[in-house]
CSV table of C-alpha atoms in Angstrom, one decimal:
chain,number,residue,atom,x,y,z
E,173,UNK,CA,125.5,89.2,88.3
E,174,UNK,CA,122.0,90.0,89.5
E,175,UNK,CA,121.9,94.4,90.3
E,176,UNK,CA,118.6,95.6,91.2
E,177,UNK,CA,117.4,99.0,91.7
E,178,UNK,CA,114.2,99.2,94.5
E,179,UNK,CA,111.5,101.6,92.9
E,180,UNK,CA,108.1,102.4,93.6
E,181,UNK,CA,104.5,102.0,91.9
E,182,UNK,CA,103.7,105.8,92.6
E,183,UNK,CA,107.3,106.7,90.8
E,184,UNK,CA,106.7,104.6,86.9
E,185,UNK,CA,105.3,106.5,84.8
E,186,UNK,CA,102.7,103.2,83.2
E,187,UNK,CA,103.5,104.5,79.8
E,188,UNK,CA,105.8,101.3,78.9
E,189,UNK,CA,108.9,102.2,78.6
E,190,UNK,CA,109.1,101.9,82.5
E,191,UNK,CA,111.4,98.9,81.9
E,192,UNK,CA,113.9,100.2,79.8
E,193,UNK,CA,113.9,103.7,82.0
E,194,UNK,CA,115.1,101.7,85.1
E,195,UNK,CA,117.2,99.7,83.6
E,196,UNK,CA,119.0,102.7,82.0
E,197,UNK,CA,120.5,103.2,85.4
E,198,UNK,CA,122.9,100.3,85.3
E,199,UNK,CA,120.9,97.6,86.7
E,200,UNK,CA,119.7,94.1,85.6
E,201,UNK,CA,116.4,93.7,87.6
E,202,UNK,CA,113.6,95.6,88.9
E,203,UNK,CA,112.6,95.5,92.6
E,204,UNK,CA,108.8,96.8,92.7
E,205,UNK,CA,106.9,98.0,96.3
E,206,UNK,CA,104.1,95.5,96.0
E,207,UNK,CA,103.3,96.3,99.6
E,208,UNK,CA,104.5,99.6,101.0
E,209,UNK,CA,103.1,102.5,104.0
E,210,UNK,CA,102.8,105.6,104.9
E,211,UNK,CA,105.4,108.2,103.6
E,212,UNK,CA,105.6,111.7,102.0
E,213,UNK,CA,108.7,111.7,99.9
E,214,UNK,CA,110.3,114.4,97.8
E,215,UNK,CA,110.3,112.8,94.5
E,216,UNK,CA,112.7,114.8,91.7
E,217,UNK,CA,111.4,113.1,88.5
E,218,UNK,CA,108.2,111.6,89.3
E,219,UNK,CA,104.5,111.9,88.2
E,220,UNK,CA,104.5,114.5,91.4
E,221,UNK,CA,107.2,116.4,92.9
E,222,UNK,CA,106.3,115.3,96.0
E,223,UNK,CA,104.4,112.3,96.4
E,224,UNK,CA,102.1,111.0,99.0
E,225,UNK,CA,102.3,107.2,99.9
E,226,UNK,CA,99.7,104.7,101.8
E,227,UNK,CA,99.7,101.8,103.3
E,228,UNK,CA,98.7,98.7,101.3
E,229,UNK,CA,99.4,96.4,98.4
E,230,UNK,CA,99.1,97.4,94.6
E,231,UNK,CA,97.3,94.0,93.2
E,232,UNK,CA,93.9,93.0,93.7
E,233,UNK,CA,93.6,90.6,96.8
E,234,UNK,CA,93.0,86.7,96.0
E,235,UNK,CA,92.2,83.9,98.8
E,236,UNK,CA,95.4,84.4,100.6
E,237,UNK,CA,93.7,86.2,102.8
E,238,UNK,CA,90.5,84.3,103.3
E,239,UNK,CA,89.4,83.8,107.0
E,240,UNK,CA,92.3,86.1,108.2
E,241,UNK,CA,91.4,88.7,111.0
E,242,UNK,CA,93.6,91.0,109.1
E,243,UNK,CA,93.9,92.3,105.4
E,244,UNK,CA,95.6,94.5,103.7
E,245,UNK,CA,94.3,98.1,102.4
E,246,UNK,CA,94.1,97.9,98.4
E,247,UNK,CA,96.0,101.0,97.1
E,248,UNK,CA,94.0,103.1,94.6
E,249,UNK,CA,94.6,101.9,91.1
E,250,UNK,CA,95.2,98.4,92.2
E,251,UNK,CA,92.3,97.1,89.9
E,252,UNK,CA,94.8,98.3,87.0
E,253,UNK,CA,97.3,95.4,88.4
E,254,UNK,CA,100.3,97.4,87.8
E,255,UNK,CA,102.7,94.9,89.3
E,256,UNK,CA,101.4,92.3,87.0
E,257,UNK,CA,101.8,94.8,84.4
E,258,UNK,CA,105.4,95.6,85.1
E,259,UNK,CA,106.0,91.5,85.5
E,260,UNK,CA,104.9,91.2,81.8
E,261,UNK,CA,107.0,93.6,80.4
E,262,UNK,CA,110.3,92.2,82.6
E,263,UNK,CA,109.4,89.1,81.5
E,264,UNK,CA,109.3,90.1,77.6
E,265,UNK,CA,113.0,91.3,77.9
E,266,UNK,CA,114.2,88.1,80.1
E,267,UNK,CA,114.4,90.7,83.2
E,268,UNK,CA,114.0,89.4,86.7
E,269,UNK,CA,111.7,91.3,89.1
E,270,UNK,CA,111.8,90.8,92.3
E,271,UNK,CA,108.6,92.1,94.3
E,272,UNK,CA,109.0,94.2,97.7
E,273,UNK,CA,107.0,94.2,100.5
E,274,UNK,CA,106.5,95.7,103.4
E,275,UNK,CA,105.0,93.3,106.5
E,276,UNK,CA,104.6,94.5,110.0
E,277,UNK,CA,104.8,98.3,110.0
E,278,UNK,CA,101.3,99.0,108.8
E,279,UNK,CA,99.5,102.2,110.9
E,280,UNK,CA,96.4,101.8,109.4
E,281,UNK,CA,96.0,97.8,110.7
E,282,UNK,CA,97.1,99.0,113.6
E,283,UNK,CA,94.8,102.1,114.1
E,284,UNK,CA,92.5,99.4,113.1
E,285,UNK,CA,93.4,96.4,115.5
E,286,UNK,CA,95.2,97.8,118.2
E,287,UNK,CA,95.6,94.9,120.7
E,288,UNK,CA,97.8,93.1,117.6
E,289,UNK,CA,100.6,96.0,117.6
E,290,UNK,CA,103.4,96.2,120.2
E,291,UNK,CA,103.0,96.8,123.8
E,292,UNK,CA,105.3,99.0,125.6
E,293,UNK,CA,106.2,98.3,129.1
E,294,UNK,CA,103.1,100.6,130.6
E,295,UNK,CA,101.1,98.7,128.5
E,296,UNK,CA,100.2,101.3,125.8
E,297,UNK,CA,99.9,100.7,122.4
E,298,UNK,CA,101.3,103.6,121.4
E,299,UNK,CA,103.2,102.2,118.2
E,300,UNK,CA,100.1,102.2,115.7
E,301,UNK,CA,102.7,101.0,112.9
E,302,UNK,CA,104.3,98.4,114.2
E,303,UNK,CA,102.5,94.8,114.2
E,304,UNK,CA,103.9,92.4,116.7
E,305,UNK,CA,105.1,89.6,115.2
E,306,UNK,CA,104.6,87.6,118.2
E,307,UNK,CA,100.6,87.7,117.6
E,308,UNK,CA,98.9,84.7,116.1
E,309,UNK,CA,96.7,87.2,113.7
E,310,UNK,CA,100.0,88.9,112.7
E,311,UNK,CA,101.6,85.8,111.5
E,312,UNK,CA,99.0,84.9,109.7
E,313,UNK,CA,99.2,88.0,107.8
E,314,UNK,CA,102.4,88.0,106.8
E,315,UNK,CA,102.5,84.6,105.8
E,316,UNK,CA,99.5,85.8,103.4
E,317,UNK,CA,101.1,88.7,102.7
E,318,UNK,CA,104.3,86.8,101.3
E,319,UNK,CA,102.3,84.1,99.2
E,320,UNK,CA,100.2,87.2,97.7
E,321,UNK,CA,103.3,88.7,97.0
E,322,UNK,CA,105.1,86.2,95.1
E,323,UNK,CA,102.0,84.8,93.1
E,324,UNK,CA,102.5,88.1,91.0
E,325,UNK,CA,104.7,86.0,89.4
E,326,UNK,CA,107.9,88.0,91.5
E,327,UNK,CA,111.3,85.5,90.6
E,328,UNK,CA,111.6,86.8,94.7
E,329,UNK,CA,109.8,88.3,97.2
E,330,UNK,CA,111.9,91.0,99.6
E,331,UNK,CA,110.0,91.4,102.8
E,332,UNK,CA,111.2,94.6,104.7
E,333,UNK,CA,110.1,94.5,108.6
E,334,UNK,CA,109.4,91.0,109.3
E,335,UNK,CA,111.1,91.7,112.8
E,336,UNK,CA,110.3,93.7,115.7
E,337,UNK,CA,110.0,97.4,115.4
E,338,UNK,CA,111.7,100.3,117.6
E,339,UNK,CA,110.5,103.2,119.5
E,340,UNK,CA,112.2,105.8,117.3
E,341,UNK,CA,109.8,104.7,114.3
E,342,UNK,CA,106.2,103.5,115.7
E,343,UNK,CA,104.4,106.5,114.3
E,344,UNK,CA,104.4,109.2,111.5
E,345,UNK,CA,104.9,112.3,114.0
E,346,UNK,CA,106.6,111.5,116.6
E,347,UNK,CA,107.8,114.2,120.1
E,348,UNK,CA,109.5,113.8,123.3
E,349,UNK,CA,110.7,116.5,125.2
E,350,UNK,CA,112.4,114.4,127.4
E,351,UNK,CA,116.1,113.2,127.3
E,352,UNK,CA,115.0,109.8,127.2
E,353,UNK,CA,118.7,108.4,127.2
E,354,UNK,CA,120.2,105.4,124.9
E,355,UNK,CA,118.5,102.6,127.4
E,356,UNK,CA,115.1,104.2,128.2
E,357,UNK,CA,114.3,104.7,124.4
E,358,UNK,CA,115.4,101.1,124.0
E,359,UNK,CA,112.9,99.6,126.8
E,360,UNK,CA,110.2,101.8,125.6
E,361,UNK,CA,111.0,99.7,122.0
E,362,UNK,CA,110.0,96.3,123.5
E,363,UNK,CA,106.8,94.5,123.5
E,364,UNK,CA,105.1,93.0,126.7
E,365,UNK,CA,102.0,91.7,124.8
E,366,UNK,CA,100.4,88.5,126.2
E,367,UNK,CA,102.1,86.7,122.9
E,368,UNK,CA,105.5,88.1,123.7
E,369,UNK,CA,104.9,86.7,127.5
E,370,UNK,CA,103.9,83.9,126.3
E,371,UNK,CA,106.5,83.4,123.6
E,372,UNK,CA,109.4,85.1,125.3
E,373,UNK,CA,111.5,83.9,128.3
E,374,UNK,CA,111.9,86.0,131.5
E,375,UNK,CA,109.4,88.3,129.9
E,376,UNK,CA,108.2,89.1,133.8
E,377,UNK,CA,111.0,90.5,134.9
E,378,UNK,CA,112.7,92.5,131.6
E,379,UNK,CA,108.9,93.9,131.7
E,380,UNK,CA,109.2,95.2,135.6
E,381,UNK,CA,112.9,97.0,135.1
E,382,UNK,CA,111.8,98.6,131.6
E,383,UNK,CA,108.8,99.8,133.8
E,384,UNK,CA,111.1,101.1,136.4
E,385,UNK,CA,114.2,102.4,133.9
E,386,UNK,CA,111.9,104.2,132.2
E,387,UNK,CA,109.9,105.6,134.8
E,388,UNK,CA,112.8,107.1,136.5
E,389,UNK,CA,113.8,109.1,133.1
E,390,UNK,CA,110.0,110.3,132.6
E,391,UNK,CA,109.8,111.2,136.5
E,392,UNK,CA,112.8,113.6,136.3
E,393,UNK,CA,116.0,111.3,136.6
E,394,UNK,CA,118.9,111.0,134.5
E,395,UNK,CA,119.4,109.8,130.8
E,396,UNK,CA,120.6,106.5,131.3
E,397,UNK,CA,123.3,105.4,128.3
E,398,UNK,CA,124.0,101.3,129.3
E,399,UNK,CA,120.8,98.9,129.0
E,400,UNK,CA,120.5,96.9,131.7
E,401,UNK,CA,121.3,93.0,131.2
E,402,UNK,CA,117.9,91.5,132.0
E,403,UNK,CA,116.4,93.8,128.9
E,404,UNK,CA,119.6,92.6,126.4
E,405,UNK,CA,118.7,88.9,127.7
E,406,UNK,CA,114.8,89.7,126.5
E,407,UNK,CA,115.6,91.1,123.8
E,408,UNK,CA,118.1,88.2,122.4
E,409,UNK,CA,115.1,85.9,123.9
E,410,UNK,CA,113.0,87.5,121.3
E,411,UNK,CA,115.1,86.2,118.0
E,412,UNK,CA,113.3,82.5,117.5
E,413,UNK,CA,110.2,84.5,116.9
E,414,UNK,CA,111.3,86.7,114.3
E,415,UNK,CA,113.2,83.4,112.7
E,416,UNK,CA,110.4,81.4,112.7
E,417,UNK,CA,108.0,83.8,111.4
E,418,UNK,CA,110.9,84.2,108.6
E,419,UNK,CA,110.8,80.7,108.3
E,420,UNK,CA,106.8,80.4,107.7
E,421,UNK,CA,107.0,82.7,105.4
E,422,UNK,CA,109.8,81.4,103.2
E,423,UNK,CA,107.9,78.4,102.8
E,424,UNK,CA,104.8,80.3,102.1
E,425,UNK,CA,106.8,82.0,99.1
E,426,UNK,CA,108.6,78.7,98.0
E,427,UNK,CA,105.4,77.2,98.0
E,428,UNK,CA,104.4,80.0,95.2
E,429,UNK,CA,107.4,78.9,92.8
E,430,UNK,CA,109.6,82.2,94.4
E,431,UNK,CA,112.1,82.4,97.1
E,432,UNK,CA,112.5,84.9,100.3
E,433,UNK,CA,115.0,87.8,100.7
E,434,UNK,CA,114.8,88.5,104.1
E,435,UNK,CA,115.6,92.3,104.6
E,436,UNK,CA,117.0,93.3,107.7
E,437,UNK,CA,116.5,97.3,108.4
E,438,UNK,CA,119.5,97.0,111.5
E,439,UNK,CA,121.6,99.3,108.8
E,440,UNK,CA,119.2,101.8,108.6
E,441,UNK,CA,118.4,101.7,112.5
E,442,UNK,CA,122.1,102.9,113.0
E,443,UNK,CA,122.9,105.1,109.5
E,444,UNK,CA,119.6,106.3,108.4
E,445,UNK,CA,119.7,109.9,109.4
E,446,UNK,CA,123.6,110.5,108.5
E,447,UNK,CA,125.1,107.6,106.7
E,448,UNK,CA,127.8,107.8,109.4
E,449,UNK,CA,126.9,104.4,111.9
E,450,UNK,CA,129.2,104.0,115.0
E,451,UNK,CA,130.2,101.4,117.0
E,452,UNK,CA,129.6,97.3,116.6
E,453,UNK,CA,128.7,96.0,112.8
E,454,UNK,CA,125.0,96.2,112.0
E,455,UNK,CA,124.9,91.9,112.4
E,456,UNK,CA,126.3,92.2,115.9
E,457,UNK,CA,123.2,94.8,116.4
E,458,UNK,CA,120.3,93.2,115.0
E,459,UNK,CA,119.2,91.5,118.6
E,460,UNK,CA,117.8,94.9,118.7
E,461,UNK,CA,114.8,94.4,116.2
E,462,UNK,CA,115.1,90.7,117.3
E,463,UNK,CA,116.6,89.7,114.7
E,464,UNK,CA,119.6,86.6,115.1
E,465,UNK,CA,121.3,86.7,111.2
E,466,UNK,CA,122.7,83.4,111.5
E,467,UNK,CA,119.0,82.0,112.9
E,468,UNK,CA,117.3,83.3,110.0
E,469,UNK,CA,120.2,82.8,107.6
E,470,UNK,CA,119.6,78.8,107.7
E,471,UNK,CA,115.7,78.9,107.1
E,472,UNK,CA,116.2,81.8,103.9
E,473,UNK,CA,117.6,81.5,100.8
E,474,UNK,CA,118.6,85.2,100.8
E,475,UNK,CA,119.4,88.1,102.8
E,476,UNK,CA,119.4,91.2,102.0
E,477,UNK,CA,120.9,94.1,104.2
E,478,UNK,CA,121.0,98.3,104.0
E,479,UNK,CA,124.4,99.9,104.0
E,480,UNK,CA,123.9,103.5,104.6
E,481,UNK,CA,127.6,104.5,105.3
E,482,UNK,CA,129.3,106.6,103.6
E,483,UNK,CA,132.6,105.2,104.6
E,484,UNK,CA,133.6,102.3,102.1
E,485,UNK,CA,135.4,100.7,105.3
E,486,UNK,CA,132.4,100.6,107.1
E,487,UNK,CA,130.4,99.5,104.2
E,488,UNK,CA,133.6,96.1,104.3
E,489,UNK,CA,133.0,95.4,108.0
E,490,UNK,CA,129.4,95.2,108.1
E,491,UNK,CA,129.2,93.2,105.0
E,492,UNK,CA,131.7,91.0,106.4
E,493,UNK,CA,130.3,90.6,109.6
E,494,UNK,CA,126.9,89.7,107.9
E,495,UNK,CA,128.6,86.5,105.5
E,496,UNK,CA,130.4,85.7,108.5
E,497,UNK,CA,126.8,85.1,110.7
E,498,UNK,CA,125.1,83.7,107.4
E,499,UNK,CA,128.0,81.3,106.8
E,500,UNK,CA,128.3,80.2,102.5
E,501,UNK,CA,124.9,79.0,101.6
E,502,UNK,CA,122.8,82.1,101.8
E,503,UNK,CA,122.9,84.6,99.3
E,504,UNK,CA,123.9,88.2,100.6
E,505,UNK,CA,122.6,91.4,99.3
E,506,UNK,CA,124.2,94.5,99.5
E,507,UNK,CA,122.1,97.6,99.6
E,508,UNK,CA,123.6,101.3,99.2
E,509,UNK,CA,122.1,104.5,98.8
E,510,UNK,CA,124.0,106.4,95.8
E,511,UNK,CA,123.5,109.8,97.0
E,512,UNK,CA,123.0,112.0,99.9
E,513,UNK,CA,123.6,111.2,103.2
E,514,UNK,CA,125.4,108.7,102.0
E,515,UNK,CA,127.4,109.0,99.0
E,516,UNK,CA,128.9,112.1,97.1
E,517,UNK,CA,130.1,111.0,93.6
E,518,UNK,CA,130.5,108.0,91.2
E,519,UNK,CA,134.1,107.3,92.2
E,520,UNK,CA,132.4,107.5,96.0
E,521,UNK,CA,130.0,104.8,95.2
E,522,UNK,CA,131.5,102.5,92.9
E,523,UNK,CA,134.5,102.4,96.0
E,524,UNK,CA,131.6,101.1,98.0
E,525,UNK,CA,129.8,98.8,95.9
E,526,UNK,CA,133.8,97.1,95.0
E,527,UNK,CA,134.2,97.0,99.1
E,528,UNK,CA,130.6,95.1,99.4
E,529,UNK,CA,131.6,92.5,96.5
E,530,UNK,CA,135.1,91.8,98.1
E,531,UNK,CA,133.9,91.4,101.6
E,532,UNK,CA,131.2,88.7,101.0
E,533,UNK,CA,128.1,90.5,98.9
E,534,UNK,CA,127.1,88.2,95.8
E,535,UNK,CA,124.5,91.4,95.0
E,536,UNK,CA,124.5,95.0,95.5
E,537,UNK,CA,121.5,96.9,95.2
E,538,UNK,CA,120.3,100.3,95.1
E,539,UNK,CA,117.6,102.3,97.0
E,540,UNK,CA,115.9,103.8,95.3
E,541,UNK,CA,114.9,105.1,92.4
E,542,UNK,CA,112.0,107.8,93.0
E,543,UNK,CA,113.8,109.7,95.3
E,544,UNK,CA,117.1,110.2,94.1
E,545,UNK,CA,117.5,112.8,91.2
E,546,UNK,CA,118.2,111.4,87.7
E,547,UNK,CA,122.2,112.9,88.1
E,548,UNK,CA,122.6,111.0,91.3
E,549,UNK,CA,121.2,107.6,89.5
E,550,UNK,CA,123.6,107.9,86.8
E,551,UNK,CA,126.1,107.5,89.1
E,552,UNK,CA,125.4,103.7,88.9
E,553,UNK,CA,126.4,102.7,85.6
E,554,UNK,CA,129.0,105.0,86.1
């Protein structure tokens, strides 16, 4: 059975033995950050001890791209082709690699092209990061993005954010001193572009109460904690966008001799911070980024989903909830943080990653290698 550990360009070492170092940790395949962003992570065994990340993709670019409005940055030391690097070495052993990419949160093609990143309900573009993947120029992009991706010779390409984003995680720094309130934060989420309008039914009138909800909250009113109807109708209105862009692209990728894992962040949205998620299962959430499981389940091979609980029980429900949507033909992958906030010991993980197998998971997966110190990895194997 397939295990793959996620890791980062930044975090290997180059010196060769970056294969057998990874694997150490109990795993049968490699998932590289082709395409990543923005971050400043604490990084316990890595080249730095805290490491500074950019936007961009880690291979040279080819004609993918050619006559696109938008391209990727190049990350320094992408002449060196250190994906194609690591690809030779898996392939030596008989190792599959799988290469990870990051789509539509990208603040430095936003900063660049504003008018292709979301529109909130003022009409500011005041998410730099997060593309909208209702916008012609965008889709074109990420379809790019995902055959550049897998002609690295990746046996599958993972794309991360190929949905909507959400307000909580449009920028680097973000402040409110406002108690925005469960519904307000949510409207401020959604894009109003002229794609989205054009695309998205109703979009008129979700756009005049998120305009008014919100107002109310910025002009002194209440919190408000229940979303009004006509915004949850928008926002389930949205879903055929994000599946049909997932569908482009796994055709784009399939076209390349690989296949899509579709990875949907709707775990992280709701355990990132604490590893303790509350109320519905993540699938029964994932209108939220736009994103209809069982839609995009029957134009992907595989889906790939973050468990960051640190209850095994929640861990079974969401899983189960997630083959339930996707039904028995797509692959399901499992994806579980082995320490902190999640997970406290190798008993504690190895109880999740049975619960994940039994409730549907053909995979589990762990994120991620760079940031987690080498006595929390070794929980894995363990």
């Amino acid at each position: 059975m397939d295990s793959s550990l996620y890791v980062l360009v930044e975090d290997l070492r180059g010196d060769g033995d970056d294969v057998a170092r990874v694997l150490s940790h109990g795993v049968t395949s490699i998932t590289i950050g082709a395409a990543y962003h923005r971050a400043r992570d604490v990084t316990p065994h890595g080249r730095t001890r805290v490491t500074m990340r950019h936007d961009g993709v880690h291979f040279p670019l080819d004609d993918a791209f050619d006559g696109l409005r938008l391209t990727p940055p190049v990350q320094k030391g992408a002449e060196r082709e250190p994906v194609r690097a690591l690809r030779e070495q898996t392939r030596e052993l008989g190792v599959p690699l799988h290469g990870w990419g990051v789509f539509l949160h990208n603040t430095t093609l936003g900063l660049a092209f504003p008018d292709v990143t979301q529109e909130n309900c003022f009409g500011d573009r005041a998410a730099p990061a997060d593309l909208c993947p209702s916008n012609p120029d965008v889709r074109a992009y990420a379809v790019a993005l995902g055959r550049a991706i897998a002609r690295q010779g990746m046996d599958s390409v993972v794309a991360e954010s190929l949905h909507f984003g959400t307000f909580q995680h449009g920028y680097h720094h973000e402040r409110s001193f406002v108690e925005l309130g469960p519904a307000a934060e949510f409207a401020l989420g959604l894009c109003f572009c002229a794609h989205c309008r054009e695309r998205v039914p109703a979009a008129d009138a979700a756009h005049d109460a998120a305009s008014c909800l919100v107002a109310s909250v910025l002009d002194g009113g209440p919190p408000i904690d229940a979303i009004p109807d006509v915004l949850i109708n928008y926002a389930h209105a949205r879903t055929p966008v994000v599946t049909s862009l997932a569908a482009d692209v796994a055709a784009a990728v399939a076209d390349e001799g690989s296949r899509l894992t579709f990875l949907d962040l709707t775990g992280a949205v709701k355990g990132y911070a604490d590893g303790r998620p509350t109320g519905d299962p993540a699938a029964a959430s994932a209108w939220r980024i736009g994103v209809d499981p069982s839609g995009v389940g029957k134009v992907v091979p595989s889906y790939a989903v973050l468990c960051y609980a640190s209850d095994e029980a929640r861990v079974a429900e969401d899983v189960t909830a997630y083959r339930t949507a996707l039904g028995t033909d797509t692959a399901l992958r499992a994806v579980l943080r082995p320490g902190i906030p999640d997970t406290t010991s190798a008993a504690h993980l190895a109880a999740k990653a049975t619960a994940a197998r039994t409730s549907g998971a053909d995979t589990v997966d762990y994120y991620q290698y760079g940031l987690a110190p080498l006595p929390v990895l070794d929980r894995i194997p363990r």
